[in-house]
């Protein structure tokens, strides 16, 4: 049992490292922390539990913020927790077989709902200015996931024909 836990944590760390690579690929937008950091976390739901994939997404956002100079300061804690929640919801929907609905839900949660607190925390102008950037980065990340996920799912199929 300990070996299996260690394996899951090592996979989580590896996904977080891949998120770090994605964090270096910035999407040229108004918000400097828009990057390709969430795609590996979304992909991790194929072989990790939703919560561990979410943890990888949380770490991925912190790495993106770090490479961008933490432009929003401690508010990145909120964004990282939101990333954890969005990936967790996506993972739960994936595990329950909601293969169509997980995509629009992830897009709405990450692209519209996640930036909503900043409407009140910073300003409505910041929210509306950032909304297009965040939506564009979310769409790019989800397109990458939609292309790679079917291939990755085939790799992680057990002998019984079920995805781990």
PDB file of C-alpha atoms in Angstrom:
ATOM      1  CA  UNK A   1       0.000   0.000   0.000  1.00  0.00           C
ATOM      2  CA  UNK A   2       2.810   2.440   0.777  1.00  0.00           C
ATOM      3  CA  UNK A   3       4.410   1.762  -2.587  1.00  0.00           C
ATOM      4  CA  UNK A   4       1.155   2.641  -4.362  1.00  0.00           C
ATOM      5  CA  UNK A   5       0.845   5.926  -2.424  1.00  0.00           C
ATOM      6  CA  UNK A   6       4.436   6.801  -3.232  1.00  0.00           C
ATOM      7  CA  UNK A   7       3.784   6.065  -6.907  1.00  0.00           C
ATOM      8  CA  UNK A   8       0.789   8.426  -6.939  1.00  0.00           C
ATOM      9  CA  UNK A   9       2.748  11.234  -5.255  1.00  0.00           C
ATOM     10  CA  UNK A  10       5.662  10.781  -7.654  1.00  0.00           C
ATOM     11  CA  UNK A  11       3.264  10.967 -10.613  1.00  0.00           C
ATOM     12  CA  UNK A  12       1.734  14.110  -9.086  1.00  0.00           C
ATOM     13  CA  UNK A  13       5.196  15.666  -8.787  1.00  0.00           C
ATOM     14  CA  UNK A  14       5.991  14.708 -12.370  1.00  0.00           C
ATOM     15  CA  UNK A  15       2.756  16.303 -13.612  1.00  0.00           C
ATOM     16  CA  UNK A  16       3.572  19.433 -11.587  1.00  0.00           C
ATOM     17  CA  UNK A  17       6.982  19.489 -13.288  1.00  0.00           C
ATOM     18  CA  UNK A  18       5.310  19.280 -16.689  1.00  0.00           C
ATOM     19  CA  UNK A  19       3.009  22.108 -15.557  1.00  0.00           C
ATOM     20  CA  UNK A  20       6.208  24.067 -14.871  1.00  0.00           C
ATOM     21  CA  UNK A  21       7.274  23.533 -18.476  1.00  0.00           C
ATOM     22  CA  UNK A  22       3.848  24.738 -19.621  1.00  0.00           C
ATOM     23  CA  UNK A  23       4.200  27.732 -17.301  1.00  0.00           C
ATOM     24  CA  UNK A  24       7.128  28.884 -19.417  1.00  0.00           C
ATOM     25  CA  UNK A  25       4.881  29.034 -22.498  1.00  0.00           C
ATOM     26  CA  UNK A  26       2.944  32.246 -21.961  1.00  0.00           C
ATOM     27  CA  UNK A  27      -0.181  33.122 -23.901  1.00  0.00           C
ATOM     28  CA  UNK A  28       0.349  36.713 -25.123  1.00  0.00           C
ATOM     29  CA  UNK A  29      -2.519  38.439 -23.344  1.00  0.00           C
ATOM     30  CA  UNK A  30      -3.417  41.275 -20.992  1.00  0.00           C
ATOM     31  CA  UNK A  31      -2.808  39.049 -17.969  1.00  0.00           C
ATOM     32  CA  UNK A  32       0.825  38.001 -17.762  1.00  0.00           C
ATOM     33  CA  UNK A  33       0.067  34.773 -15.896  1.00  0.00           C
ATOM     34  CA  UNK A  34      -1.930  33.204 -18.729  1.00  0.00           C
ATOM     35  CA  UNK A  35       0.090  30.164 -19.784  1.00  0.00           C
ATOM     36  CA  UNK A  36      -0.137  26.526 -20.820  1.00  0.00           C
ATOM     37  CA  UNK A  37       0.272  25.328 -17.242  1.00  0.00           C
ATOM     38  CA  UNK A  38      -3.143  23.776 -16.693  1.00  0.00           C
ATOM     39  CA  UNK A  39      -3.175  21.341 -19.632  1.00  0.00           C
ATOM     40  CA  UNK A  40      -0.940  18.747 -17.880  1.00  0.00           C
ATOM     41  CA  UNK A  41      -3.118  18.924 -14.756  1.00  0.00           C
ATOM     42  CA  UNK A  42      -6.278  18.366 -16.803  1.00  0.00           C
ATOM     43  CA  UNK A  43      -4.557  15.443 -18.548  1.00  0.00           C
ATOM     44  CA  UNK A  44      -3.543  13.958 -15.200  1.00  0.00           C
ATOM     45  CA  UNK A  45      -7.155  13.003 -14.453  1.00  0.00           C
ATOM     46  CA  UNK A  46      -6.593  10.027 -16.767  1.00  0.00           C
ATOM     47  CA  UNK A  47      -4.111   8.387 -14.376  1.00  0.00           C
ATOM     48  CA  UNK A  48      -4.400  10.263 -11.046  1.00  0.00           C
ATOM     49  CA  UNK A  49      -7.252  10.873  -8.661  1.00  0.00           C
ATOM     50  CA  UNK A  50      -9.081  14.162  -9.245  1.00  0.00           C
ATOM     51  CA  UNK A  51      -7.664  15.673  -6.049  1.00  0.00           C
ATOM     52  CA  UNK A  52      -4.050  14.815  -6.937  1.00  0.00           C
ATOM     53  CA  UNK A  53      -4.534  16.193 -10.451  1.00  0.00           C
ATOM     54  CA  UNK A  54      -5.916  19.332  -8.780  1.00  0.00           C
ATOM     55  CA  UNK A  55      -2.849  19.554  -6.537  1.00  0.00           C
ATOM     56  CA  UNK A  56      -0.676  19.411  -9.657  1.00  0.00           C
ATOM     57  CA  UNK A  57      -2.764  22.255 -11.119  1.00  0.00           C
ATOM     58  CA  UNK A  58      -2.339  24.271  -7.926  1.00  0.00           C
ATOM     59  CA  UNK A  59       1.441  23.835  -8.066  1.00  0.00           C
ATOM     60  CA  UNK A  60       1.395  24.607 -11.779  1.00  0.00           C
ATOM     61  CA  UNK A  61      -0.312  27.940 -11.184  1.00  0.00           C
ATOM     62  CA  UNK A  62       2.190  28.896  -8.487  1.00  0.00           C
ATOM     63  CA  UNK A  63       5.027  28.160 -10.909  1.00  0.00           C
ATOM     64  CA  UNK A  64       3.339  30.289 -13.587  1.00  0.00           C
ATOM     65  CA  UNK A  65       2.919  33.120 -11.090  1.00  0.00           C
ATOM     66  CA  UNK A  66       6.552  32.749 -10.028  1.00  0.00           C
ATOM     67  CA  UNK A  67       7.831  32.938 -13.603  1.00  0.00           C
ATOM     68  CA  UNK A  68       5.633  36.005 -14.157  1.00  0.00           C
ATOM     69  CA  UNK A  69       6.847  37.826 -11.040  1.00  0.00           C
ATOM     70  CA  UNK A  70       3.685  37.323  -8.927  1.00  0.00           C
ATOM     71  CA  UNK A  71       1.882  40.320 -10.490  1.00  0.00           C
ATOM     72  CA  UNK A  72      -1.165  39.841  -8.245  1.00  0.00           C
ATOM     73  CA  UNK A  73       0.831  39.135  -5.093  1.00  0.00           C
ATOM     74  CA  UNK A  74      -0.949  37.012  -2.487  1.00  0.00           C
ATOM     75  CA  UNK A  75      -4.078  36.881  -4.656  1.00  0.00           C
ATOM     76  CA  UNK A  76      -2.363  34.043  -6.516  1.00  0.00           C
ATOM     77  CA  UNK A  77      -3.331  31.832  -3.563  1.00  0.00           C
ATOM     78  CA  UNK A  78      -6.974  32.316  -4.567  1.00  0.00           C
ATOM     79  CA  UNK A  79      -6.195  31.523  -8.206  1.00  0.00           C
ATOM     80  CA  UNK A  80      -4.218  28.395  -7.264  1.00  0.00           C
ATOM     81  CA  UNK A  81      -7.069  27.089  -5.077  1.00  0.00           C
ATOM     82  CA  UNK A  82      -9.513  27.824  -7.896  1.00  0.00           C
ATOM     83  CA  UNK A  83      -7.286  25.829 -10.240  1.00  0.00           C
ATOM     84  CA  UNK A  84      -7.343  22.912  -7.807  1.00  0.00           C
ATOM     85  CA  UNK A  85     -11.154  23.056  -7.681  1.00  0.00           C
ATOM     86  CA  UNK A  86     -11.593  23.333 -11.462  1.00  0.00           C
ATOM     87  CA  UNK A  87      -9.286  20.383 -12.158  1.00  0.00           C
ATOM     88  CA  UNK A  88     -10.963  18.385  -9.368  1.00  0.00           C
ATOM     89  CA  UNK A  89     -14.440  19.003 -10.858  1.00  0.00           C
ATOM     90  CA  UNK A  90     -13.125  18.111 -14.342  1.00  0.00           C
ATOM     91  CA  UNK A  91     -11.588  14.932 -12.902  1.00  0.00           C
ATOM     92  CA  UNK A  92     -14.764  13.930 -11.075  1.00  0.00           C
ATOM     93  CA  UNK A  93     -16.786  14.413 -14.253  1.00  0.00           C
ATOM     94  CA  UNK A  94     -14.215  12.402 -16.225  1.00  0.00           C
ATOM     95  CA  UNK A  95     -14.299   9.538 -13.705  1.00  0.00           C
ATOM     96  CA  UNK A  96     -18.126   9.507 -13.767  1.00  0.00           C
ATOM     97  CA  UNK A  97     -18.186   9.258 -17.552  1.00  0.00           C
ATOM     98  CA  UNK A  98     -19.496  12.755 -18.279  1.00  0.00           C
ATOM     99  CA  UNK A  99     -17.201  13.026 -21.281  1.00  0.00           C
ATOM    100  CA  UNK A 100     -19.178  15.711 -23.104  1.00  0.00           C
ATOM    101  CA  UNK A 101     -20.152  17.955 -20.194  1.00  0.00           C
ATOM    102  CA  UNK A 102     -16.713  18.108 -18.582  1.00  0.00           C
ATOM    103  CA  UNK A 103     -15.469  20.377 -21.406  1.00  0.00           C
ATOM    104  CA  UNK A 104     -18.026  23.212 -21.211  1.00  0.00           C
ATOM    105  CA  UNK A 105     -18.017  23.010 -17.408  1.00  0.00           C
ATOM    106  CA  UNK A 106     -14.214  23.368 -17.320  1.00  0.00           C
ATOM    107  CA  UNK A 107     -14.380  26.260 -19.772  1.00  0.00           C
ATOM    108  CA  UNK A 108     -17.012  28.127 -17.764  1.00  0.00           C
ATOM    109  CA  UNK A 109     -15.440  27.404 -14.373  1.00  0.00           C
ATOM    110  CA  UNK A 110     -11.885  28.289 -15.379  1.00  0.00           C
ATOM    111  CA  UNK A 111     -12.649  30.990 -17.941  1.00  0.00           C
ATOM    112  CA  UNK A 112     -15.513  32.893 -16.300  1.00  0.00           C
ATOM    113  CA  UNK A 113     -16.214  31.791 -12.712  1.00  0.00           C
ATOM    114  CA  UNK A 114     -12.581  31.652 -11.526  1.00  0.00           C
ATOM    115  CA  UNK A 115     -11.833  35.308 -12.373  1.00  0.00           C
ATOM    116  CA  UNK A 116     -15.164  36.474 -10.878  1.00  0.00           C
ATOM    117  CA  UNK A 117     -13.831  37.151  -7.339  1.00  0.00           C
ATOM    118  CA  UNK A 118     -11.468  39.740  -8.829  1.00  0.00           C
ATOM    119  CA  UNK A 119     -14.500  41.737  -9.995  1.00  0.00           C
ATOM    120  CA  UNK A 120     -15.022  42.510  -6.312  1.00  0.00           C
ATOM    121  CA  UNK A 121     -11.444  42.285  -4.989  1.00  0.00           C
ATOM    122  CA  UNK A 122      -9.687  44.461  -7.590  1.00  0.00           C
ATOM    123  CA  UNK A 123     -12.262  46.132  -9.843  1.00  0.00           C
ATOM    124  CA  UNK A 124     -14.902  45.456 -12.486  1.00  0.00           C
ATOM    125  CA  UNK A 125     -12.550  46.954 -15.099  1.00  0.00           C
ATOM    126  CA  UNK A 126      -9.838  44.422 -14.200  1.00  0.00           C
ATOM    127  CA  UNK A 127     -12.317  41.558 -14.442  1.00  0.00           C
ATOM    128  CA  UNK A 128     -13.615  42.595 -17.873  1.00  0.00           C
ATOM    129  CA  UNK A 129     -10.089  43.298 -19.102  1.00  0.00           C
ATOM    130  CA  UNK A 130      -8.811  39.925 -17.930  1.00  0.00           C
ATOM    131  CA  UNK A 131     -11.830  37.883 -19.008  1.00  0.00           C
ATOM    132  CA  UNK A 132     -10.845  37.624 -22.691  1.00  0.00           C
ATOM    133  CA  UNK A 133      -7.264  36.690 -21.829  1.00  0.00           C
ATOM    134  CA  UNK A 134      -8.267  34.002 -19.368  1.00  0.00           C
ATOM    135  CA  UNK A 135     -10.904  32.583 -21.699  1.00  0.00           C
ATOM    136  CA  UNK A 136      -8.392  32.420 -24.554  1.00  0.00           C
ATOM    137  CA  UNK A 137      -5.780  30.669 -22.391  1.00  0.00           C
ATOM    138  CA  UNK A 138      -8.435  28.244 -21.108  1.00  0.00           C
ATOM    139  CA  UNK A 139      -9.570  27.400 -24.637  1.00  0.00           C
ATOM    140  CA  UNK A 140      -5.978  26.767 -25.768  1.00  0.00           C
ATOM    141  CA  UNK A 141      -5.284  24.543 -22.734  1.00  0.00           C
ATOM    142  CA  UNK A 142      -8.514  22.577 -23.233  1.00  0.00           C
ATOM    143  CA  UNK A 143      -7.846  22.091 -26.966  1.00  0.00           C
ATOM    144  CA  UNK A 144      -4.452  20.601 -26.096  1.00  0.00           C
ATOM    145  CA  UNK A 145      -6.135  18.321 -23.554  1.00  0.00           C
ATOM    146  CA  UNK A 146      -8.867  17.292 -26.012  1.00  0.00           C
ATOM    147  CA  UNK A 147      -6.232  16.279 -28.571  1.00  0.00           C
ATOM    148  CA  UNK A 148      -3.905  14.438 -26.182  1.00  0.00           C
ATOM    149  CA  UNK A 149      -6.396  12.839 -23.755  1.00  0.00           C
ATOM    150  CA  UNK A 150      -7.690  10.080 -26.082  1.00  0.00           C
ATOM    151  CA  UNK A 151      -4.121   9.009 -26.825  1.00  0.00           C
ATOM    152  CA  UNK A 152      -3.103   9.133 -23.167  1.00  0.00           C
ATOM    153  CA  UNK A 153      -6.221   7.189 -22.164  1.00  0.00           C
ATOM    154  CA  UNK A 154      -5.197   4.327 -24.443  1.00  0.00           C
ATOM    155  CA  UNK A 155      -1.770   4.201 -22.806  1.00  0.00           C
ATOM    156  CA  UNK A 156      -3.224   3.926 -19.309  1.00  0.00           C
ATOM    157  CA  UNK A 157      -5.733   1.160 -20.012  1.00  0.00           C
ATOM    158  CA  UNK A 158      -5.555  -1.871 -17.739  1.00  0.00           C
ATOM    159  CA  UNK A 159      -5.704  -5.400 -19.038  1.00  0.00           C
ATOM    160  CA  UNK A 160      -9.386  -5.558 -18.033  1.00  0.00           C
ATOM    161  CA  UNK A 161     -10.109  -2.729 -20.471  1.00  0.00           C
ATOM    162  CA  UNK A 162     -10.774  -0.026 -17.850  1.00  0.00           C
ATOM    163  CA  UNK A 163      -8.927   3.219 -17.389  1.00  0.00           C
ATOM    164  CA  UNK A 164      -7.036   3.430 -14.083  1.00  0.00           C
TER     165      UNK A 164
END
